[in-house]
Amino acid sequence: ALLHDIGKPKTRRFEKDGRVSFHHHEVVGAKMTKSRMTKLKYSNDLIRDVTKLVELHLRFHGYGTGEWTDSAVRRYVRDAGPMLSRLHKLTRSDCTTRNKRKANALWRAYDGLEERIAKLQEQEELDAIRPDLDGNEIMEILGVGPGPQIGRAYKHLLELRLENGPMEHDAAVAALREWWATQS
């Protein structure tokens, strides 16, 4: 929480209309956090976790009033990983404003996001989201051994999984073969 806005001073801009902006302060802040924590000799795990929270703390603001697709919610959960509950706390703590109506709207929107996450977690195993085929199945279906093609195929299937949710085995095999046919 102490470091989440560390990038603001470096990104502060005075706009023509008199407002002040801090575009991409979460990205700059994540880099600064990693550097500072490394110099202070924190563990690699703690540096990774805190840096991830700083990087993700603003993503919720793109949620609006619930316009995110299920795939966007899946990506939010995947990107937060085991830090999801801490990201919830940090984001809620950061959603402050003197405007009570706006503050209530932010809280309701975040309640809605947490409800959608819970609903998707009931339907799917969001915490351990994986493609519908594992590496061994991919090698067997494609008739190739271990190598970079298998990694690319795995990433392709993971993106399909994130975008569309779980697939039946036959549909996953068909999608893999269709993708493979486009590879040179």
Coordinates of N, CA and C in Angstrom, one line a residue:
A1 N 0.8 -1.2 0.0 CA 0.0 0.0 0.0 C 0.9 1.3 0.0
L2 N 2.0 1.2 0.7 CA 2.9 2.4 0.7 C 3.5 2.7 -0.6
L3 N 3.7 1.7 -1.4 CA 4.4 1.8 -2.7 C 3.5 2.0 -3.9
H4 N 2.2 1.8 -3.7 CA 1.3 1.6 -4.9 C 1.3 2.9 -5.8
D5 N 1.5 4.1 -5.3 CA 1.6 5.3 -6.1 C 3.0 5.9 -6.2
I6 N 4.0 5.1 -6.0 CA 5.3 5.6 -6.0 C 5.7 6.2 -7.4
G7 N 5.1 5.8 -8.4 CA 5.4 6.3 -9.8 C 4.7 7.6 -10.1
K8 N 3.8 8.1 -9.2 CA 3.1 9.4 -9.5 C 4.1 10.6 -9.8
P9 N 5.0 10.8 -8.9 CA 5.9 12.0 -9.1 C 6.6 12.0 -10.5
K10 N 7.0 10.8 -10.9 CA 7.7 10.7 -12.2 C 6.8 10.9 -13.4
T11 N 5.5 10.6 -13.2 CA 4.5 10.7 -14.4 C 3.6 11.9 -14.3
R12 N 3.8 12.7 -13.3 CA 2.9 13.9 -13.2 C 3.0 14.8 -14.4
R13 N 1.8 15.1 -14.9 CA 1.7 16.1 -16.1 C 0.6 17.0 -15.8
F14 N 0.8 18.3 -16.1 CA -0.2 19.3 -16.0 C -0.9 19.5 -17.4
E15 N -2.1 19.2 -17.4 CA -2.9 19.2 -18.7 C -3.3 20.6 -19.0
K16 N -3.7 20.8 -20.3 CA -4.1 22.2 -20.7 C -5.3 22.7 -20.0
D17 N -6.2 21.7 -19.6 CA -7.4 22.2 -18.9 C -7.2 22.4 -17.4
G18 N -6.0 22.4 -17.0 CA -5.7 22.7 -15.6 C -5.6 21.4 -14.7
R19 N -6.1 20.3 -15.2 CA -6.0 19.1 -14.4 C -4.6 18.5 -14.4
V20 N -4.4 17.6 -13.4 CA -3.1 16.9 -13.3 C -3.3 15.5 -13.6
S21 N -2.5 14.9 -14.4 CA -2.6 13.4 -14.8 C -1.4 12.7 -14.3
F22 N -1.5 11.4 -14.2 CA -0.4 10.5 -13.8 C -0.5 9.2 -14.7
H23 N -0.5 9.4 -16.0 CA -0.7 8.3 -16.9 C 0.5 7.3 -16.8
H24 N 0.1 6.0 -16.7 CA 1.0 4.9 -16.6 C 1.8 4.9 -15.3
H25 N 1.3 5.6 -14.2 CA 2.1 5.6 -13.0 C 2.2 4.2 -12.4
E26 N 1.3 3.3 -12.7 CA 1.3 1.9 -12.2 C 2.5 1.1 -12.8
V27 N 2.8 1.4 -14.1 CA 3.9 0.7 -14.8 C 5.2 1.2 -14.3
V28 N 5.3 2.6 -14.2 CA 6.6 3.2 -13.7 C 6.8 2.8 -12.2
G29 N 5.7 2.8 -11.5 CA 5.7 2.5 -10.1 C 6.2 1.0 -9.8
A30 N 5.7 0.1 -10.7 CA 6.1 -1.3 -10.6 C 7.7 -1.4 -10.8
K31 N 8.2 -0.7 -11.7 CA 9.6 -0.8 -12.0 C 10.4 -0.2 -10.8
M32 N 9.9 0.9 -10.3 CA 10.6 1.6 -9.2 C 10.5 0.7 -7.9
T33 N 9.4 0.1 -7.7 CA 9.2 -0.8 -6.6 C 10.2 -1.9 -6.6
K34 N 10.3 -2.6 -7.8 CA 11.2 -3.7 -7.9 C 12.7 -3.2 -7.6
S35 N 13.0 -2.1 -8.2 CA 14.4 -1.6 -8.0 C 14.6 -1.2 -6.5
R36 N 13.7 -0.5 -5.9 CA 13.9 -0.1 -4.5 C 13.9 -1.4 -3.5
M37 N 13.0 -2.3 -3.7 CA 13.0 -3.5 -2.9 C 14.2 -4.3 -3.1
T38 N 14.7 -4.4 -4.3 CA 15.9 -5.2 -4.6 C 17.1 -4.5 -3.8
K39 N 17.2 -3.2 -3.9 CA 18.3 -2.5 -3.1 C 18.2 -2.7 -1.6
L40 N 17.0 -2.8 -1.2 CA 16.7 -3.1 0.3 C 16.9 -4.5 0.7
K41 N 17.2 -5.4 -0.3 CA 17.5 -6.8 -0.1 C 16.3 -7.6 0.4
Y42 N 15.1 -7.3 -0.1 CA 13.9 -8.1 0.2 C 14.0 -9.4 -0.6
S43 N 13.2 -10.4 -0.2 CA 13.3 -11.7 -0.9 C 12.7 -11.5 -2.3
N44 N 13.1 -12.3 -3.3 CA 12.6 -12.3 -4.6 C 11.1 -12.5 -4.7
D45 N 10.6 -13.4 -3.8 CA 9.1 -13.7 -3.8 C 8.4 -12.4 -3.3
L46 N 8.8 -11.7 -2.3 CA 8.1 -10.6 -1.8 C 8.2 -9.4 -2.9
I47 N 9.4 -9.3 -3.5 CA 9.5 -8.3 -4.6 C 8.5 -8.6 -5.7
R48 N 8.5 -9.8 -6.1 CA 7.5 -10.2 -7.2 C 6.1 -9.9 -6.8
D49 N 5.7 -10.2 -5.6 CA 4.3 -10.0 -5.2 C 4.0 -8.5 -5.1
V50 N 4.8 -7.8 -4.4 CA 4.5 -6.3 -4.2 C 4.5 -5.6 -5.6
T51 N 5.5 -6.0 -6.4 CA 5.6 -5.4 -7.8 C 4.3 -5.7 -8.6
K52 N 3.8 -6.9 -8.5 CA 2.6 -7.3 -9.2 C 1.4 -6.4 -8.7
L53 N 1.3 -6.3 -7.4 CA 0.2 -5.5 -6.8 C 0.2 -4.0 -7.3
V54 N 1.4 -3.4 -7.3 CA 1.6 -2.1 -7.8 C 1.2 -2.0 -9.2
E55 N 1.6 -2.9 -10.0 CA 1.3 -2.9 -11.5 C -0.2 -3.1 -11.7
L56 N -0.9 -3.9 -10.9 CA -2.3 -4.2 -11.2 C -3.3 -3.3 -10.5
H57 N -2.8 -2.4 -9.6 CA -3.8 -1.7 -8.7 C -4.8 -0.8 -9.4
L58 N -4.5 -0.4 -10.6 CA -5.4 0.5 -11.3 C -6.3 -0.3 -12.3
R59 N -6.0 -1.5 -12.6 CA -6.7 -2.2 -13.7 C -8.2 -2.2 -13.4
F60 N -8.7 -2.3 -12.2 CA -10.1 -2.3 -11.9 C -10.8 -1.1 -12.5
H61 N -10.2 0.0 -12.6 CA -10.8 1.2 -13.1 C -11.3 1.1 -14.5
G62 N -10.8 0.1 -15.3 CA -11.3 -0.2 -16.6 C -12.6 -1.0 -16.6
Y63 N -13.0 -1.5 -15.4 CA -14.2 -2.3 -15.2 C -15.4 -1.5 -15.4
G64 N -15.4 -0.2 -15.0 CA -16.6 0.6 -15.2 C -17.7 0.2 -14.3
T65 N -18.8 -0.1 -15.0 CA -20.0 -0.6 -14.3 C -20.3 -2.0 -14.6
G66 N -19.2 -2.8 -15.0 CA -19.4 -4.2 -15.3 C -19.3 -4.5 -16.7
E67 N -18.7 -3.7 -17.5 CA -18.6 -3.9 -19.0 C -17.6 -5.0 -19.4
W68 N -16.7 -5.4 -18.4 CA -15.7 -6.5 -18.8 C -16.4 -7.7 -19.2
T69 N -15.8 -8.4 -20.2 CA -16.2 -9.7 -20.6 C -15.8 -10.7 -19.6
D70 N -16.3 -11.9 -19.7 CA -15.8 -13.0 -18.8 C -14.3 -13.2 -19.1
S71 N -13.9 -13.1 -20.3 CA -12.4 -13.4 -20.6 C -11.6 -12.3 -19.9
A72 N -12.1 -11.1 -19.8 CA -11.3 -10.0 -19.1 C -11.3 -10.3 -17.6
V73 N -12.4 -10.8 -17.0 CA -12.4 -11.2 -15.6 C -11.4 -12.3 -15.4
R74 N -11.4 -13.3 -16.3 CA -10.5 -14.5 -16.2 C -9.0 -14.0 -16.2
R75 N -8.7 -13.0 -17.1 CA -7.4 -12.5 -17.2 C -7.0 -11.7 -15.9
Y76 N -7.9 -11.0 -15.3 CA -7.7 -10.3 -14.1 C -7.3 -11.2 -13.0
V77 N -8.1 -12.3 -12.9 CA -7.8 -13.3 -11.9 C -6.4 -14.0 -12.1
R78 N -6.2 -14.4 -13.4 CA -4.9 -15.0 -13.7 C -3.8 -14.1 -13.4
D79 N -3.9 -12.9 -13.8 CA -2.7 -12.0 -13.7 C -2.5 -11.7 -12.2
A80 N -3.5 -11.6 -11.4 CA -3.3 -11.4 -9.9 C -2.8 -12.7 -9.3
G81 N -3.2 -13.9 -9.8 CA -2.7 -15.1 -9.2 C -3.0 -15.2 -7.7
P82 N -2.0 -15.7 -7.0 CA -2.3 -15.9 -5.5 C -2.4 -14.5 -4.8
M83 N -2.2 -13.4 -5.4 CA -2.3 -12.1 -4.8 C -3.7 -11.5 -5.0
L84 N -4.6 -12.3 -5.5 CA -6.0 -11.7 -5.8 C -6.6 -11.1 -4.5
S85 N -6.6 -11.8 -3.4 CA -7.3 -11.3 -2.2 C -6.6 -10.0 -1.8
R86 N -5.3 -9.9 -1.9 CA -4.6 -8.7 -1.5 C -4.8 -7.6 -2.5
L87 N -5.0 -7.9 -3.8 CA -5.3 -6.9 -4.8 C -6.7 -6.4 -4.5
H88 N -7.6 -7.2 -4.1 CA -9.0 -6.7 -3.7 C -8.9 -5.7 -2.6
K89 N -8.1 -6.0 -1.6 CA -7.9 -5.1 -0.4 C -7.3 -3.8 -0.9
L90 N -6.2 -3.9 -1.7 CA -5.5 -2.7 -2.1 C -6.4 -1.8 -3.0
T91 N -7.1 -2.4 -3.9 CA -7.9 -1.7 -4.8 C -9.1 -1.0 -4.1
R92 N -9.7 -1.7 -3.2 CA -10.8 -1.1 -2.4 C -10.2 0.1 -1.6
S93 N -9.1 -0.1 -1.0 CA -8.5 1.0 -0.2 C -8.1 2.2 -1.0
D94 N -7.8 1.9 -2.3 CA -7.4 3.0 -3.2 C -8.6 3.7 -3.8
C95 N -9.8 3.2 -3.7 CA -11.0 3.8 -4.3 C -11.6 4.8 -3.4
T96 N -10.9 5.9 -3.2 CA -11.3 6.9 -2.3 C -11.6 8.2 -3.0
T97 N -12.6 8.9 -2.6 CA -13.0 10.2 -3.1 C -13.9 10.9 -2.1
R98 N -13.9 12.2 -2.1 CA -14.8 13.0 -1.3 C -16.2 12.9 -1.8
N99 N -16.3 12.6 -3.1 CA -17.6 12.5 -3.7 C -18.3 11.2 -3.3
K100 N -19.3 11.3 -2.4 CA -19.9 10.1 -1.8 C -20.6 9.3 -2.9
R101 N -21.2 9.9 -3.9 CA -21.9 9.2 -4.9 C -20.9 8.4 -5.8
K102 N -19.8 9.0 -6.1 CA -18.8 8.3 -6.9 C -18.2 7.2 -6.1
A103 N -17.9 7.4 -4.8 CA -17.3 6.4 -3.9 C -18.2 5.2 -3.8
N104 N -19.5 5.5 -3.6 CA -20.5 4.4 -3.6 C -20.6 3.6 -4.9
A105 N -20.5 4.3 -6.0 CA -20.5 3.7 -7.3 C -19.3 2.8 -7.5
L106 N -18.1 3.2 -7.0 CA -16.9 2.4 -7.1 C -17.0 1.2 -6.3
W107 N -17.6 1.3 -5.1 CA -17.7 0.1 -4.2 C -18.7 -0.9 -4.8
R108 N -19.8 -0.4 -5.3 CA -20.8 -1.3 -6.0 C -20.2 -2.0 -7.2
A109 N -19.4 -1.3 -8.0 CA -18.8 -1.9 -9.1 C -17.8 -3.0 -8.7
Y110 N -17.0 -2.7 -7.6 CA -16.1 -3.7 -7.2 C -16.8 -4.9 -6.5
D111 N -17.9 -4.6 -5.8 CA -18.7 -5.7 -5.3 C -19.1 -6.6 -6.5
G112 N -19.6 -6.0 -7.6 CA -20.0 -6.7 -8.8 C -18.9 -7.5 -9.4
L113 N -17.7 -6.9 -9.4 CA -16.5 -7.7 -10.0 C -16.2 -8.9 -9.1
E114 N -16.2 -8.7 -7.8 CA -16.0 -9.9 -6.9 C -17.1 -10.9 -7.0
E115 N -18.3 -10.5 -7.2 CA -19.4 -11.5 -7.5 C -19.2 -12.3 -8.8
R116 N -18.7 -11.5 -9.8 CA -18.5 -12.2 -11.1 C -17.3 -13.2 -11.0
I117 N -16.3 -12.8 -10.2 CA -15.2 -13.7 -10.0 C -15.6 -15.0 -9.3
A118 N -16.4 -14.8 -8.2 CA -16.9 -15.9 -7.5 C -17.8 -16.8 -8.4
K119 N -18.6 -16.2 -9.2 CA -19.5 -17.0 -10.1 C -18.6 -17.8 -11.1
L120 N -17.7 -17.2 -11.7 CA -16.8 -17.9 -12.6 C -16.0 -19.0 -11.9
Q121 N -15.5 -18.7 -10.7 CA -14.8 -19.7 -10.0 C -15.6 -20.9 -9.6
E122 N -16.9 -20.7 -9.5 CA -17.8 -21.9 -9.3 C -17.9 -22.7 -10.5
Q123 N -18.0 -22.0 -11.7 CA -18.2 -22.7 -13.0 C -16.9 -23.3 -13.5
E124 N -15.8 -22.6 -13.2 CA -14.5 -23.0 -13.7 C -13.4 -23.0 -12.6
E125 N -12.3 -23.6 -12.8 CA -11.3 -23.5 -11.8 C -10.4 -22.3 -12.2
L126 N -10.8 -21.1 -11.9 CA -10.1 -19.9 -12.3 C -8.7 -19.9 -11.6
D127 N -8.6 -20.4 -10.4 CA -7.3 -20.2 -9.7 C -6.2 -21.1 -10.4
A128 N -6.6 -22.1 -11.1 CA -5.6 -22.9 -11.8 C -5.9 -23.1 -13.3
I129 N -6.2 -22.0 -13.9 CA -6.7 -22.0 -15.3 C -5.6 -22.5 -16.2
R130 N -5.9 -23.5 -17.0 CA -5.0 -24.2 -17.9 C -5.7 -24.4 -19.2
P131 N -5.0 -24.7 -20.3 CA -5.6 -25.0 -21.5 C -6.3 -26.4 -21.4
D132 N -7.2 -26.7 -22.3 CA -8.0 -27.9 -22.2 C -7.2 -29.1 -22.6
L133 N -6.0 -28.9 -23.2 CA -5.1 -30.0 -23.5 C -3.7 -29.8 -22.8
D134 N -3.1 -30.8 -22.3 CA -1.7 -30.6 -21.7 C -0.7 -30.8 -22.8
G135 N 0.6 -30.5 -22.4 CA 1.7 -30.6 -23.3 C 1.8 -32.0 -24.0
N136 N 1.6 -33.1 -23.2 CA 1.8 -34.4 -23.7 C 0.7 -34.7 -24.8
E137 N -0.5 -34.2 -24.5 CA -1.6 -34.4 -25.5 C -1.3 -33.6 -26.8
I138 N -0.8 -32.4 -26.6 CA -0.5 -31.6 -27.8 C 0.6 -32.3 -28.6
M139 N 1.6 -32.8 -28.0 CA 2.7 -33.5 -28.8 C 2.1 -34.7 -29.5
E140 N 1.2 -35.5 -28.8 CA 0.7 -36.7 -29.4 C -0.2 -36.3 -30.6
I141 N -1.1 -35.3 -30.4 CA -2.0 -34.9 -31.5 C -1.2 -34.3 -32.7
L142 N -0.2 -33.5 -32.4 CA 0.6 -32.9 -33.5 C 1.6 -33.9 -34.1
G143 N 2.0 -34.9 -33.4 CA 3.0 -35.8 -33.8 C 4.4 -35.2 -33.8
V144 N 4.7 -34.4 -32.9 CA 6.0 -33.8 -32.7 C 6.5 -33.9 -31.3
G145 N 7.8 -33.8 -31.1 CA 8.4 -33.9 -29.8 C 8.4 -32.6 -29.1
P146 N 9.0 -32.6 -27.9 CA 9.1 -31.3 -27.1 C 9.9 -30.3 -28.0
G147 N 9.5 -29.0 -27.7 CA 10.2 -27.9 -28.4 C 9.3 -26.7 -28.4
P148 N 9.8 -25.6 -29.0 CA 9.1 -24.3 -28.9 C 7.7 -24.4 -29.5
Q149 N 7.5 -25.2 -30.5 CA 6.2 -25.3 -31.1 C 5.1 -25.7 -30.1
I150 N 5.5 -26.6 -29.2 CA 4.6 -27.1 -28.2 C 4.2 -25.9 -27.2
G151 N 5.2 -25.1 -26.9 CA 5.0 -24.0 -26.0 C 4.0 -23.0 -26.7
R152 N 4.2 -22.7 -28.0 CA 3.3 -21.8 -28.7 C 1.9 -22.4 -28.8
A153 N 1.8 -23.7 -29.0 CA 0.5 -24.3 -29.1 C -0.2 -24.2 -27.7
Y154 N 0.5 -24.5 -26.7 CA 0.0 -24.4 -25.3 C -0.5 -23.0 -25.0
K155 N 0.3 -22.0 -25.4 CA -0.1 -20.6 -25.2 C -1.4 -20.2 -26.0
H156 N -1.4 -20.8 -27.2 CA -2.6 -20.5 -28.1 C -3.9 -21.1 -27.4
L157 N -3.7 -22.3 -26.9 CA -4.9 -23.0 -26.3 C -5.3 -22.3 -25.0
L158 N -4.3 -21.8 -24.3 CA -4.5 -21.0 -23.0 C -5.3 -19.7 -23.4
E159 N -4.9 -19.0 -24.4 CA -5.7 -17.8 -24.8 C -7.1 -18.2 -25.2
L160 N -7.3 -19.3 -25.9 CA -8.7 -19.7 -26.3 C -9.5 -20.0 -25.0
R161 N -8.8 -20.6 -24.0 CA -9.5 -21.0 -22.8 C -9.9 -19.7 -22.0
L162 N -9.0 -18.7 -22.0 CA -9.3 -17.5 -21.3 C -10.4 -16.7 -22.0
E163 N -10.4 -16.8 -23.3 CA -11.3 -16.0 -24.1 C -12.7 -16.6 -24.1
N164 N -12.8 -18.0 -24.2 CA -14.1 -18.7 -24.4 C -14.5 -19.5 -23.2
G165 N -13.6 -19.7 -22.2 CA -14.0 -20.6 -21.2 C -13.6 -22.1 -21.5
P166 N -14.0 -23.0 -20.7 CA -13.7 -24.4 -21.0 C -14.2 -24.9 -22.3
M167 N -13.4 -25.8 -23.0 CA -13.8 -26.4 -24.2 C -13.9 -27.9 -24.0
E168 N -14.8 -28.5 -24.8 CA -14.9 -30.0 -24.8 C -13.6 -30.5 -25.5
H169 N -13.2 -31.7 -25.1 CA -11.9 -32.3 -25.6 C -11.9 -32.2 -27.2
D170 N -12.9 -32.7 -27.8 CA -12.9 -32.7 -29.3 C -12.8 -31.3 -29.9
A171 N -13.4 -30.3 -29.3 CA -13.3 -29.0 -29.7 C -11.9 -28.4 -29.6
A172 N -11.3 -28.8 -28.4 CA -9.9 -28.3 -28.2 C -8.9 -29.0 -29.2
V173 N -9.2 -30.2 -29.5 CA -8.3 -30.9 -30.5 C -8.5 -30.2 -31.9
A174 N -9.8 -30.0 -32.2 CA -10.0 -29.3 -33.5 C -9.4 -27.9 -33.6
A175 N -9.5 -27.2 -32.5 CA -8.9 -25.8 -32.5 C -7.4 -25.9 -32.6
L176 N -6.8 -26.9 -31.9 CA -5.3 -27.1 -32.0 C -4.9 -27.5 -33.5
R177 N -5.6 -28.4 -34.1 CA -5.3 -28.7 -35.5 C -5.5 -27.6 -36.4
E178 N -6.5 -26.8 -36.2 CA -6.8 -25.6 -37.0 C -5.6 -24.6 -36.9
W179 N -5.2 -24.4 -35.6 CA -4.0 -23.5 -35.4 C -2.8 -24.0 -36.0
W180 N -2.5 -25.3 -35.9 CA -1.3 -26.0 -36.4 C -1.2 -25.8 -37.9
A181 N -2.4 -25.9 -38.6 CA -2.4 -25.8 -40.0 C -2.0 -24.4 -40.5
T182 N -2.1 -23.4 -39.6 CA -1.7 -22.0 -40.0 C -0.2 -21.8 -39.7
Q183 N 0.5 -22.7 -39.1 CA 1.9 -22.5 -38.7 C 2.8 -23.0 -39.9
S184 N 3.8 -22.2 -40.1 CA 4.7 -22.6 -41.2 C 5.8 -23.6 -40.9

